[in-house]
Coordinates of C-alpha atoms and ligand atoms in Angstrom, one line a residue:
X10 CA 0.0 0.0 0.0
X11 CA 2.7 2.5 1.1
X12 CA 4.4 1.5 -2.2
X13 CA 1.6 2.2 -4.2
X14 CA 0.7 5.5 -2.3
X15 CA 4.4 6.9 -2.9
X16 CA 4.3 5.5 -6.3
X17 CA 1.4 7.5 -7.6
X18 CA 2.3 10.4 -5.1
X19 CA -0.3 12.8 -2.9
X20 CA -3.4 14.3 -4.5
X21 CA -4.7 17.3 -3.7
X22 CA -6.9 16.1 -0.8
X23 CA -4.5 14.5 0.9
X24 CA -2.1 17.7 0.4
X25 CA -4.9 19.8 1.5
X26 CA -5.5 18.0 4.5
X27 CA -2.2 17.8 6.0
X28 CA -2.8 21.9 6.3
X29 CA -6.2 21.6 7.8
X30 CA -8.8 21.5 5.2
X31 CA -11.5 19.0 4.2
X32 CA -12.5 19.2 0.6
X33 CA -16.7 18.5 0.1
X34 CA -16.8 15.2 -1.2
X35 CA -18.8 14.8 -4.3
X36 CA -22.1 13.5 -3.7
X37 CA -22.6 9.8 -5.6
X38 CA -25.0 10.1 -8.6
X39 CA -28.3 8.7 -7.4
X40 CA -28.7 5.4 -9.1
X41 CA -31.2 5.4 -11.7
X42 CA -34.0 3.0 -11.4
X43 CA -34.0 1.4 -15.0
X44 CA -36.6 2.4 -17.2
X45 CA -38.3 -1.3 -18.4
X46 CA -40.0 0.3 -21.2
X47 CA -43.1 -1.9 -23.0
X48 CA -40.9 -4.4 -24.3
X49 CA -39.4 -6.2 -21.3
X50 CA -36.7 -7.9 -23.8
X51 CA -35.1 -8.0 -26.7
X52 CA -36.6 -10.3 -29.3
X53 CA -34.3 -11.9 -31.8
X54 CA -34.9 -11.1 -35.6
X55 CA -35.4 -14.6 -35.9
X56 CA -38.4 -14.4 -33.4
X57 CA -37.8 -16.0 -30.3
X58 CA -36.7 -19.4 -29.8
X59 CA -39.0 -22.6 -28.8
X60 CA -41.4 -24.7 -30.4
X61 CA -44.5 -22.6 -32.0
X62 CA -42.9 -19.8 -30.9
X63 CA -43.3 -18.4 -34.3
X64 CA -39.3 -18.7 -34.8
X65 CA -38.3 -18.2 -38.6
X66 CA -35.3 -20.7 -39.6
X67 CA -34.3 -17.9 -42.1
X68 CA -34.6 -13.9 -41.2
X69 CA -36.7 -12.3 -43.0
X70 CA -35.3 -9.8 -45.3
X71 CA -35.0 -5.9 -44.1
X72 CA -35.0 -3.2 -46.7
X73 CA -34.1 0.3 -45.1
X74 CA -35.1 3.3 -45.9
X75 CA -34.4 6.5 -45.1
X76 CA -36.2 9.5 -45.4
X77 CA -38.1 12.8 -44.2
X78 CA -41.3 12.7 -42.8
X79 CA -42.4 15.1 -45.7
X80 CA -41.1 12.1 -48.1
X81 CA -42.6 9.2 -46.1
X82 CA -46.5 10.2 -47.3
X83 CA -45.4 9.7 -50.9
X84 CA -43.8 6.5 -50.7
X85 CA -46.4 5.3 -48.2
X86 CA -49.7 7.0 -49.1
X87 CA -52.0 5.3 -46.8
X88 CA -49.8 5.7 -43.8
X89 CA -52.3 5.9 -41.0
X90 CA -53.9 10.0 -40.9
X91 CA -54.9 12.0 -37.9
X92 CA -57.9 10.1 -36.3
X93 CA -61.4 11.0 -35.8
X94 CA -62.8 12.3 -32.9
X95 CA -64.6 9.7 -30.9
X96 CA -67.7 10.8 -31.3
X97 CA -71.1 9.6 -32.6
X98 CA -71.7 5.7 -33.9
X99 CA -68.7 3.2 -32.9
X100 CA -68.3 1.4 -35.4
X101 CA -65.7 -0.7 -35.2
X102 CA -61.3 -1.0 -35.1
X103 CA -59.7 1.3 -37.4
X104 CA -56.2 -1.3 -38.4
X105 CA -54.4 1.5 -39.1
X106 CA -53.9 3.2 -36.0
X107 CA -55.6 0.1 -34.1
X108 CA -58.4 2.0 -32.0
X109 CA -61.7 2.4 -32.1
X110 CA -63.5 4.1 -35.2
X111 CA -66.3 6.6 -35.0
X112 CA -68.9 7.4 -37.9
X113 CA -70.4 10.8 -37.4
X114 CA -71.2 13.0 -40.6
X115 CA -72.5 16.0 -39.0
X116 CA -70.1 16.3 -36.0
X117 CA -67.0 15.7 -38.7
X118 CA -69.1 18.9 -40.7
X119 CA -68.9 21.0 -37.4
X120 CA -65.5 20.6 -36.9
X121 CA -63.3 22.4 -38.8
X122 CA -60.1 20.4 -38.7
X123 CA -62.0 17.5 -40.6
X124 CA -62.3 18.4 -44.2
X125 CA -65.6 17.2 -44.7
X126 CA -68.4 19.6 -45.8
X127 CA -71.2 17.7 -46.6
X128 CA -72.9 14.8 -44.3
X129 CA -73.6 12.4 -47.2
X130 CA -72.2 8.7 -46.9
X131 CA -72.0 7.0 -50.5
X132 CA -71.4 3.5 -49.8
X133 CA -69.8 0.8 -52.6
X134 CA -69.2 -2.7 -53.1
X135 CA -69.8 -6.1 -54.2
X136 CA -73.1 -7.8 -53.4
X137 CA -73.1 -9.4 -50.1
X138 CA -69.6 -7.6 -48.5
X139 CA -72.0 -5.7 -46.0
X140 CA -72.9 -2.6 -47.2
X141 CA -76.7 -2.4 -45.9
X142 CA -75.3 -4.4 -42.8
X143 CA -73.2 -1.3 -42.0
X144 CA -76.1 1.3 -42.7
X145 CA -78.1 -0.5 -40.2
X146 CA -75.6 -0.9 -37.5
X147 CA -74.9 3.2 -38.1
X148 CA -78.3 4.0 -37.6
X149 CA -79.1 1.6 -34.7
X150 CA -75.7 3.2 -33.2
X151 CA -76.9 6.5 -33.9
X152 CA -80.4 6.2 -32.2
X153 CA -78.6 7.3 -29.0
X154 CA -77.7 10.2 -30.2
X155 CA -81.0 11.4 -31.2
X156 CA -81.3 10.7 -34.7
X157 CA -84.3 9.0 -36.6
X158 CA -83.7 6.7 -39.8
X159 CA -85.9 7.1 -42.9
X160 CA -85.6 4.3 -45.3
X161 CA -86.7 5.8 -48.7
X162 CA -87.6 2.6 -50.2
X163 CA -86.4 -1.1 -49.2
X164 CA -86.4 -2.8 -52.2
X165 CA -85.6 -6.1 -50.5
X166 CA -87.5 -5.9 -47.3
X167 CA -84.3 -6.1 -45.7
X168 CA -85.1 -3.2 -43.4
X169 CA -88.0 -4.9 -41.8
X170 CA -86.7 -6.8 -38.5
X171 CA -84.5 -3.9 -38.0
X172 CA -87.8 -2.0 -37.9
X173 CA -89.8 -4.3 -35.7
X174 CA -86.9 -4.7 -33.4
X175 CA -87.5 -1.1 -32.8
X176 CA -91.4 -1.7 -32.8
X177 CA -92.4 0.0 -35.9
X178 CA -94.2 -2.0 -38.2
X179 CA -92.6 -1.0 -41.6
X180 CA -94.9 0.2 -44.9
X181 CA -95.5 -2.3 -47.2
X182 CA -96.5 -0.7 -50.7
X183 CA -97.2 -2.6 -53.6
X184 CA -100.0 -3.6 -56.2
X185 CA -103.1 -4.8 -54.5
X186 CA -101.8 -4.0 -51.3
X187 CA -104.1 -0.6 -49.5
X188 CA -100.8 1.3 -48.8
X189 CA -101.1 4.9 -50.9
X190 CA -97.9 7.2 -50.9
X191 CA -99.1 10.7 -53.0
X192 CA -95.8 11.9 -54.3
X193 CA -97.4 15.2 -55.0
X194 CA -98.2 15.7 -51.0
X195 CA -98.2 19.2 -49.7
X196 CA -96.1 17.7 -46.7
X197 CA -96.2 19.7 -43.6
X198 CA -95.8 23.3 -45.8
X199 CA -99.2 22.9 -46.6
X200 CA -100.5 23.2 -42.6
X201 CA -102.3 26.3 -41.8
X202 CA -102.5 27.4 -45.5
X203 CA -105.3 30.1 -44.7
X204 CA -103.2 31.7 -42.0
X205 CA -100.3 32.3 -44.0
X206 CA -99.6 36.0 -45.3
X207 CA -99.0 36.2 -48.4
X208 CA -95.3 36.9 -48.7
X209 CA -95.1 33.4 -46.4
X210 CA -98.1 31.3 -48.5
X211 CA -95.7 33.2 -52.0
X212 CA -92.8 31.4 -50.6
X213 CA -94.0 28.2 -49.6
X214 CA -95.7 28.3 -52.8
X215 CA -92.5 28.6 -54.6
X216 CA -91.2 25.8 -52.7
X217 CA -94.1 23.2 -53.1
X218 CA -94.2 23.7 -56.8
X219 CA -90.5 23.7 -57.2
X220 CA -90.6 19.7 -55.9
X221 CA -93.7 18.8 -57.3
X222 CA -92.3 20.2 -61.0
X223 CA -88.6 17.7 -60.1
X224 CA -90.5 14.8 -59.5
X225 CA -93.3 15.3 -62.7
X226 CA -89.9 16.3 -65.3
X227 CA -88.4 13.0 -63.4
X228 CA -91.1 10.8 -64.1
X229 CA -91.9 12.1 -67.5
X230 CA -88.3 12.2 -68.1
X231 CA -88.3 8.3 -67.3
X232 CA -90.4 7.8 -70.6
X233 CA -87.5 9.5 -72.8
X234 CA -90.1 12.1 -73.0
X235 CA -88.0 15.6 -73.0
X236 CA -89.6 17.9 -70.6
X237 CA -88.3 21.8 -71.6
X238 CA -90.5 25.0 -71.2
X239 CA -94.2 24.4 -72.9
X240 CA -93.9 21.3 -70.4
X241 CA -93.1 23.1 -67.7
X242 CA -95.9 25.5 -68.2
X243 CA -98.7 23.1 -68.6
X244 CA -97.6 21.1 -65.6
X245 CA -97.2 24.5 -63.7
X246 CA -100.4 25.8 -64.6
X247 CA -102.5 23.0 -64.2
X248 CA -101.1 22.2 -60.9
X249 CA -102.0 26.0 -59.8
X250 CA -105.5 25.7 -61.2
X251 CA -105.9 22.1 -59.5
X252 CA -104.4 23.2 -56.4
X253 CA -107.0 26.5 -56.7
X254 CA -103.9 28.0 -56.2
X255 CA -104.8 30.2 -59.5
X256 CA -108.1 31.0 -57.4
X257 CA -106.8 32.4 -54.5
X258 CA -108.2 29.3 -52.4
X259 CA -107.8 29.9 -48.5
X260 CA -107.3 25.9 -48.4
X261 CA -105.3 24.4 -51.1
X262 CA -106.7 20.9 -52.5
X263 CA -104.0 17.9 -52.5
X264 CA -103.2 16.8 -56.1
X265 CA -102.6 13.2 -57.3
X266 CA -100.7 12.0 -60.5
X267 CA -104.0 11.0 -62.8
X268 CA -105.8 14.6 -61.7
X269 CA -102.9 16.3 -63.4
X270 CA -103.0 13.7 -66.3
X271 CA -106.7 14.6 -66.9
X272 CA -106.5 17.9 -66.5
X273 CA -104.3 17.9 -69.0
X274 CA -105.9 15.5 -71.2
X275 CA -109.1 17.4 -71.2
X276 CA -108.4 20.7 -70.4
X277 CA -110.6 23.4 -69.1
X278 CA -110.8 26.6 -71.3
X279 CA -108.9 28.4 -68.0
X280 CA -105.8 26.0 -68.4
X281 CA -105.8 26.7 -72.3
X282 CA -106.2 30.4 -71.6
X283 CA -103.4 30.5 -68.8
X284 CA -100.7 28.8 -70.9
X285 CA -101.7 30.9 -73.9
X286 CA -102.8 28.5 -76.1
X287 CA -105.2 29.6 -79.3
X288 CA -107.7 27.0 -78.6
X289 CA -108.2 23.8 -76.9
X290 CA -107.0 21.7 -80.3
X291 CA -103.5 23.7 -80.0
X292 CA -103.1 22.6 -76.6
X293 CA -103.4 19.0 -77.0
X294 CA -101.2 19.1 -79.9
X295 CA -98.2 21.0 -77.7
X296 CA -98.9 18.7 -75.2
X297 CA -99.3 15.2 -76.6
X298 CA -96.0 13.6 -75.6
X299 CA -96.3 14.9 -72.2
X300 CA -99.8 13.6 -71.9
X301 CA -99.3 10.0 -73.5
X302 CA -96.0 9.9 -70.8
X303 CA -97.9 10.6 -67.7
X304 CA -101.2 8.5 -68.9
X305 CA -98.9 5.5 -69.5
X306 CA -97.2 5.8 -65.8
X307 CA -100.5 6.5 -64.4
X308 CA -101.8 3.0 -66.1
X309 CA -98.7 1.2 -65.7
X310 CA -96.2 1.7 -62.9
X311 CA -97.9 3.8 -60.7
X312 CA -101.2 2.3 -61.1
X313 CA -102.6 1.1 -57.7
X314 CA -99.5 2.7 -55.9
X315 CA -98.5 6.0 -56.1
X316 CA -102.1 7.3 -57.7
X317 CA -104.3 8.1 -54.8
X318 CA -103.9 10.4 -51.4
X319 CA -101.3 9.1 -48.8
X320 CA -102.8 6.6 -46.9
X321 CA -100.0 5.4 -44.2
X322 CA -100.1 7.6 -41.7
X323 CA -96.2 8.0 -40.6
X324 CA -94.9 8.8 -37.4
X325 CA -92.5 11.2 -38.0
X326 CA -91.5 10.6 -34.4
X327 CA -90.8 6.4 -34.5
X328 CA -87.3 6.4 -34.2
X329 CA -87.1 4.6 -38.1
X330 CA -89.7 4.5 -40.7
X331 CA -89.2 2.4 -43.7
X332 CA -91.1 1.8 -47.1
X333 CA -91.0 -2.0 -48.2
X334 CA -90.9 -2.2 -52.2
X335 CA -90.1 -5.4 -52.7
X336 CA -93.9 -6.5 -54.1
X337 CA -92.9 -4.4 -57.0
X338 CA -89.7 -6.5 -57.9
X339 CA -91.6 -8.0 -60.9
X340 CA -92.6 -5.6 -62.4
X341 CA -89.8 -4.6 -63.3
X342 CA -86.2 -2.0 -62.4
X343 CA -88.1 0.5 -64.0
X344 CA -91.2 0.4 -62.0
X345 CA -89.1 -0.1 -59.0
X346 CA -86.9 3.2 -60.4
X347 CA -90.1 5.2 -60.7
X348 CA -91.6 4.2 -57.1
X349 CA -88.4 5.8 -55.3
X350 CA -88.5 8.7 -57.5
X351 CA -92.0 9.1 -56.3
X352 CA -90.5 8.0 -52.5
X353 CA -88.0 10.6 -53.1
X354 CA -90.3 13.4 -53.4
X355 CA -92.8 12.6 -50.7
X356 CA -89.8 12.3 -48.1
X357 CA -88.3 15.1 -49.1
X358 CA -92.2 16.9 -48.7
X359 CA -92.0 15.6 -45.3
X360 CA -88.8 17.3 -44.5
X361 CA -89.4 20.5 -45.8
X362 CA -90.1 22.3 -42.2
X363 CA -87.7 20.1 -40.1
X364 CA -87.3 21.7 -36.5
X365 CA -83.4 22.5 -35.8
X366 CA -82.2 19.1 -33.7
X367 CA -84.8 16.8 -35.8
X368 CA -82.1 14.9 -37.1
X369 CA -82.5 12.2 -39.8
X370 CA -80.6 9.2 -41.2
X371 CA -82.1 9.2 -44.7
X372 CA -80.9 5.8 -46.1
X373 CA -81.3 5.1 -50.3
X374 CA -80.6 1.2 -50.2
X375 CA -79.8 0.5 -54.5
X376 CA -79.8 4.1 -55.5
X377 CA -78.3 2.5 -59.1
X378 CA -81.8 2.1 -60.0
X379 CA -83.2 5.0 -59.6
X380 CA -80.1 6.5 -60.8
X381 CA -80.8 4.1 -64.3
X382 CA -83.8 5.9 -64.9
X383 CA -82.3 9.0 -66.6
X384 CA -81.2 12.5 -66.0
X385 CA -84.0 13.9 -64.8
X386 CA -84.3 11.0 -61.9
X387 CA -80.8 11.5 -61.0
X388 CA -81.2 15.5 -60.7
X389 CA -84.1 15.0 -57.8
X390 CA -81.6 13.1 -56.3
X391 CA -78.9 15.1 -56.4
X392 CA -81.4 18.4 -55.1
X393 CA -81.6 16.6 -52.2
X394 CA -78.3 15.5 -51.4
X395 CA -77.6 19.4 -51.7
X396 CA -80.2 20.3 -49.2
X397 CA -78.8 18.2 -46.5
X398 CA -76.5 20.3 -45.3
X399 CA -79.2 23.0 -44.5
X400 CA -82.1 19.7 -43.1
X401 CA -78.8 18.2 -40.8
X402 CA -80.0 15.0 -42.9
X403 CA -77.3 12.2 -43.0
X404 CA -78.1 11.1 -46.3
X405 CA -76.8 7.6 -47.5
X406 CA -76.4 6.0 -50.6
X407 CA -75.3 2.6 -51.4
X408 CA -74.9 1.2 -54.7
X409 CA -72.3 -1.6 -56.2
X410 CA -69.6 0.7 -57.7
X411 CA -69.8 4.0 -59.3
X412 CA -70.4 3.1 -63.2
X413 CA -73.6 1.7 -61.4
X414 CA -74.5 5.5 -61.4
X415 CA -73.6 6.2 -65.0
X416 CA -75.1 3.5 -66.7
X417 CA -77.7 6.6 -67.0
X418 CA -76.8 7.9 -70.2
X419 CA -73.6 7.8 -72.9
X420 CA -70.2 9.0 -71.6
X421 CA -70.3 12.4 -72.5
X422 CA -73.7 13.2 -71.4
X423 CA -75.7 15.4 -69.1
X424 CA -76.7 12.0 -66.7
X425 CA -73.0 11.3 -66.2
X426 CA -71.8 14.5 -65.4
X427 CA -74.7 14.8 -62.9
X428 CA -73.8 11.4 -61.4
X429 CA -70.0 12.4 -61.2
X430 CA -71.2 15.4 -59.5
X431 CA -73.2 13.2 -57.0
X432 CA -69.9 11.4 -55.7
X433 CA -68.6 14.9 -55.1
X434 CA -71.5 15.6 -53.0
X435 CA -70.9 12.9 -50.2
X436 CA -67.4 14.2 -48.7
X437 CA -67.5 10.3 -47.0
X438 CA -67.4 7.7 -49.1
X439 CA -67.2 3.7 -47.5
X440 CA -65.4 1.7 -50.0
X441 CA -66.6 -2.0 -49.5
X442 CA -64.3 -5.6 -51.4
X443 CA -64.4 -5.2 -54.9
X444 CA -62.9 -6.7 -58.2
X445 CA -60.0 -6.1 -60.0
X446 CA -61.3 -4.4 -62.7
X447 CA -63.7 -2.1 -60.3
X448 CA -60.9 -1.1 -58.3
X449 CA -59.7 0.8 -61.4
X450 CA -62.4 2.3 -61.9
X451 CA -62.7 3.4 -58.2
X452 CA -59.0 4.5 -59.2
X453 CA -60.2 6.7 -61.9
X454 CA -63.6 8.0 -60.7
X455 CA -62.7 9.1 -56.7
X456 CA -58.8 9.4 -57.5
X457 CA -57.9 6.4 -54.9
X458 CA -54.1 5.8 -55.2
X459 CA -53.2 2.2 -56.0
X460 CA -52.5 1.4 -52.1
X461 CA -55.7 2.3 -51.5
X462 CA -57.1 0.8 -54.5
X463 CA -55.4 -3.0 -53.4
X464 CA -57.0 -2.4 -49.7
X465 CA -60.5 -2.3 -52.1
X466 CA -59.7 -5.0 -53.8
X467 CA -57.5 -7.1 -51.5
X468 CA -57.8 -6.9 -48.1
X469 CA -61.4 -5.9 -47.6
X470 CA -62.8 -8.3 -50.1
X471 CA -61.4 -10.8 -47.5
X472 CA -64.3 -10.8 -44.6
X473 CA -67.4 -8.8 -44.8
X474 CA -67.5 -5.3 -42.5
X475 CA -64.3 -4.6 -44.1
X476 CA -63.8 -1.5 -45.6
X477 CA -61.9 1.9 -46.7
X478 CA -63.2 4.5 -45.0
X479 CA -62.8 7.9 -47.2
X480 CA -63.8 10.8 -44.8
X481 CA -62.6 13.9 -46.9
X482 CA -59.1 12.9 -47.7
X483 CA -58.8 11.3 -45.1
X484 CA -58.2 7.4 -45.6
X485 CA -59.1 5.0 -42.7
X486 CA -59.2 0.7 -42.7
X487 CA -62.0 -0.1 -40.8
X488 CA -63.2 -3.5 -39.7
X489 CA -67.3 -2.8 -38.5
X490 CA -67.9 -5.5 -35.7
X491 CA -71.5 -6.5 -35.5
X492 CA -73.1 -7.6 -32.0
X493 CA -74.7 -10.5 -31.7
X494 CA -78.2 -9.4 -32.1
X495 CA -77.0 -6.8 -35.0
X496 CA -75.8 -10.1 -36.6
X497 CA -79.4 -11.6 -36.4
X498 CA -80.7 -8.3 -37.0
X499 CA -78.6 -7.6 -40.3
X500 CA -78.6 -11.5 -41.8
X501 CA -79.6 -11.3 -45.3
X502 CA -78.6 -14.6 -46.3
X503 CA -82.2 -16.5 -45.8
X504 CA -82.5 -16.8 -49.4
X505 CA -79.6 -18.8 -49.8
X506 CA -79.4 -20.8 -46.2
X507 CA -82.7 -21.4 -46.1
X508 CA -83.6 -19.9 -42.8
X509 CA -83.1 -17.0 -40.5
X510 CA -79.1 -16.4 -38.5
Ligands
ADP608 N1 -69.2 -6.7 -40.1 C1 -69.8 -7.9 -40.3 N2 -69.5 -9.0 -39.6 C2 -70.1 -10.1 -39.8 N3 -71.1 -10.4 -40.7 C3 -71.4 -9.4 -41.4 C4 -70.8 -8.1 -41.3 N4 -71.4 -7.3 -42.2 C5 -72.3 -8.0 -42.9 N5 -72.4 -9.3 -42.4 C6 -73.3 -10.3 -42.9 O1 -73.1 -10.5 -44.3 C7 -74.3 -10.7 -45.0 C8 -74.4 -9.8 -46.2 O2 -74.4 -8.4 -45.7 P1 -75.3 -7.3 -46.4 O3 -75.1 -6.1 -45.6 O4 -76.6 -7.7 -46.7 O5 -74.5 -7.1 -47.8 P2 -74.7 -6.1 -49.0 O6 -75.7 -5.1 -48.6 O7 -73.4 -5.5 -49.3 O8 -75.2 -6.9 -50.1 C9 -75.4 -10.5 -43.9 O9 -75.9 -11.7 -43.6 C10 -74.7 -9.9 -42.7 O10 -75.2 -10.3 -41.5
MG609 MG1 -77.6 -4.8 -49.4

C-alpha cells in the first residue's frame, strides 16, 4: 500500500489536509431505477426461440429506408392520418392506428379540422360484402344520439326486422296492397295554408311547386319524354288551377298524378287560356307527348300505388320509418326506379319544415336504379343531397360501384356528369371488397391511389365489414364489428341458407 501510495504520489486532498482542510466530497450520482420500457426484452430477428414460438429458420429480409417525414406520405400513401374524434356511432377498429372508429357525418361537418363539408355517406361494393349491414348498425348506433332513420324505399324488405326490433311495423307498398304514398303531397308546408300572409303562403308556394315540377320532369323524363318549357308551363299551370292555387283558395286541395293527367288531357278553357294557347286543339297538340307519358305511368307503374292520397299515416317521431318495395320486384327496375322517384319526393315533402335538432338518417338502399332511370331521376336526387347540409340529414347511398350510377346515359352526357357530380357531393365515401377491374375504376372515378385501390380489392374483399373508410381525404381501414343481435338483425342470407341467422 505505502508502495503504491508513494508511487502515484499525494493528490490534492490528501495535500490539502495535512494543512487543515476537508475538501466537500462529491455526492454519488443517485442510481437510476432502469426504465423497463413496454418491451421487457429484446426479441431476436429470428423471433424467439421454442417450439410454435413463431421462430423463422431464415430472417426475414429488411429493406431500409431512409427518409423525411415530408417524403414518407409519398412512398407510403396510406400511412395511418390523424384520427377522428370519438364521437357519434362506434363502429368498429380502425387497423391503421388500431383503436376504435367513430362514424359521425355532421359532428365531422362542425368541426373544422375534418375536411368534410357535406354529411352524405356513398357507400360501394360487391353484393353481399355488407354494405346495408353497416347502414343499419350506423343507424341503430346513432339512435342514441337522437337521430331518426328514414328508409326511402327497401327494395328487399331487408329493413323490416330492424324495424320491428325497434317496434315500428314498416310500410308495405305494392300492387293490391291498401298502402297509398301521394308523391305530389303538400307535406307539412301545406298546414295552416289560410293563416299564411301572403309573402309566407308566396314562398312556400315557390317551394311546393319547385318539388312537385322535379318529381313530374323526373317521371316524365323516365319515358324518354323531353320535358323543356311548354312542359313546364302546362304542368305549372295545371297544378296551380288544380291546387286552386290560381283562385286564390284559402285551403289548397292535395293533387294526385292522374288529376294532373286529366286535367291535362281534357283541359278546361282556364288551363288553355293560362298557358296561352289559341284553342283547346292547340293545346293537345303542344302537349301530346307529355300527356301519352304521364297516362302510360298512371296506367302502368304507378297504377294502384302511387295514384291516390297518402294513406299510411307516418310517425314522423318512431325512431325509423321504412317503405317495403319489394312486391314491386316483378314488375320490373323501372317500375321499382319510378316508385323511389316518387318516394323521393314525398320524403323530401316531409322534411321541408324540419325543426333545428330533428335529425334524420335518410338511407337510399340501391340508389343505381333510380339512378338508371335517366337525368332527370338523377337531378331529384342530387337536389336533395344538396339540401342536407341546411335539413342536418345524414343522407346515404349505397350502390355496387360508381359506373352503377352512370349507366344513366352515354359517356359524354348530361346523366353522367350529374352522377360524377353526385360522388362529389358525399365528402364520406365507404369503399366496401371489390374486383379487380372495379378497383380501377374506383382508381379513376374518386382518385384512390393504387394502395388504397389494393385495400379495395385485396384486403377488404377478405371478410365482410371490411372497408376503406374515405372521410374527406382522409383514408381510414376499418373493420365494422356486429353484435350479436346486430348479426341476427342484419342477416340477409335467408334466401340462400334457407332460414333466418
Ligand atoms: N361486419 C360484419 N360482420 C359479420 N357479418 C357481417 C358483417 N357485415 C355483414 N355481415 C353479414 O353479411 C351478410 C351480407 O351483408 P349485407 O349487408 O346484406 O351485404 P350487402 O348489402 O353488401 O349486399 C349479412 O348476412 C350480414 O349479416
Ligand atoms: Mg344490401
Amino acid at each position: 500500500m505505502i508502495r503504491r501510495a508513494a508511487r502515484s504520489g499525494r493528490d490534492v486532498a490528501v495535500l490539502l489536509d495535512d494543512f487543515g482542510h476537508r475538501l466537500p466530497a462529491v455526492p454519488a450520482p443517485p442510481r437510476a431505477a432502469r426504465d423497463r420500457g413496454p418491451f421487457a426484452e429484446l426479441v431476436p430477428r429470428r423471433g424467439p426461440r421454442g417450439c410454435g414460438r413463431g421462430r423463422a429458420a431464415t430472417p426475414a429480409p429488411l429493406s431500409v429506408w431512409r427518409m423525411t417525414s415530408e417524403q414518407a406520405p409519398v412512398v407510403w400513401p396510406l400511412i395511418a392520418t390523424s384520427g377522428l374524434p370519438p364521437t357519434g356511432a362506434q363502429m368498429g377498429i380502425d387497423l391503421l392506428s388500431g383503436g376504435a372508429f367513430y362514424c359521425d357525418p355532421v359532428g365531422w361537418v362542425t368541426d373544422e379540422a375534418i375536411p368534410v363539408t357535406n354529411p352524405n355517406v356513398v357507400v360501394f361494393g360487391k353484393p353481399g360484402r355488407g354494405k346495408s349491414a353497416t347502414v343499419k348498425a350506423f343507424a341503430l348506433r346513432m339512435l342514441g344520439y337522437g337521430y331518426r332513420t328514414l328508409v326511402l324505399g327497401d327494395t328487399k324488405d331487408e329493413y323490416e326486422p330492424l324495424c320491428r326490433a325497434l317496434g315500428v311495423e314498416p310500410f308495405v307498398v305494392g300492387p293490391g296492397l291498401p298502402a297509398r304514398v301521394n308523391p305530389l303531397a303538400f307535406g307539412p308546408l301545406g298546414h295552416g295554408w289560410d293563416a299564411l300572409d301572403a309573402a309566407e303562403a308566396r314562398r312556400r308556394e315557390a317551394v311546393v311547386f319547385a318539388r312537385w315540377l322535379v318529381l313530374i320532369r323526373g317521371l316524365v323524363g323516365s319515358q324518354a319524354v323531353p320535358f323543356g318549357p311548354v312542359e313546364e308551363t302546362a304542368v305549372g299551370e295545371a297544378l296551380r288551377l288544380l291546387t286552386g292555387y290560381r283562385t286564390a283558395a284559402t285551403r289548397l286541395t292535395e293533387p294526385t298524378i292522374p288529376r294532373l293527367w286529366r286535367a291535362l288531357d281534357e283541359p278546361p278553357d282556364e288551363l288553355v287560356a293560362c298557358c296561352r294557347y289559341a284553342d283547346r286543339r292547340h293545346f293537345l297538340d303542344a302537349t301530346r307527348l307529355l300527356r301519352d307519358a304521364l297516362g302510360a305511368l298512371v296506367k302502368g307503374s304507378l297504377a294502384g300505388l302511387f295514384d291516390d292520397h297518402t294513406t299510411v299515416a307516418v310517425d314522423w317521431r318512431a325512431p325509423i320509418q321504412s317503405l317495403s318495395l319489394s312486391r314491386l320486384e316483378p314488375l320490373g327496375d323501372s317500375a321499382v326506379g319510378i316508385a323511389l322517384t316518387c318516394l323521393n319526393s314525398w320524403g323530401q315533402a316531409m322534411r321541408e319544415i324540419a325543426d333545428p335538432g330533428d335529425l334524420r338518417i335518410v338511407i337510399r338502399d340501391e340508389t343505381w336504379r333510380q339512378m338508371r332511370l335517366g337525368p332527370e331521376a338523377m337531378k331529384s336526387l342530387d337536389a336533395n343531397l344538396r339540401l342536407s347540409r341546411r335539413d342536418a340529414d345524414v343522407q346515404m347511398l349505397l350502390a355496387h360501384k360508381p359506373s352503377d350510377m352512370l349507366t344513366a346515359g352515354d359517356a359524354a352526357s348530361q346523366a353522367v356528369a350529374i352522377a360524377r357530380d353526385l360522388l362529389h357531393l358525399c365528402d364520406v365515401k365507404v369503399l366496401h371488397g371489390q374486383d379487380q377491374a372495379v378497383g380501377d375504376e374506383l382508381g379513376a372515378s374518386l382518385g384512390l391511389t393504387p394502395i388504397a385501390q389494393r385495400v379495395v380489392t385485396g384486403w377488404a374483399v377478405a371478410g365482410k365489414g371490411r372497408a376503406l373508410w374515405l372521410v374527406g381525404d382522409r383514408a381510414f381501414q376499418v373493420q365494422t364489428v356486429l353484435t350479436a343481435p346486430e348479426l341476427r338483425l342484419t342477416y340477409t342470407n335467408e334466401a340462400l341458407t334457407g332460414g333466418p341467422a
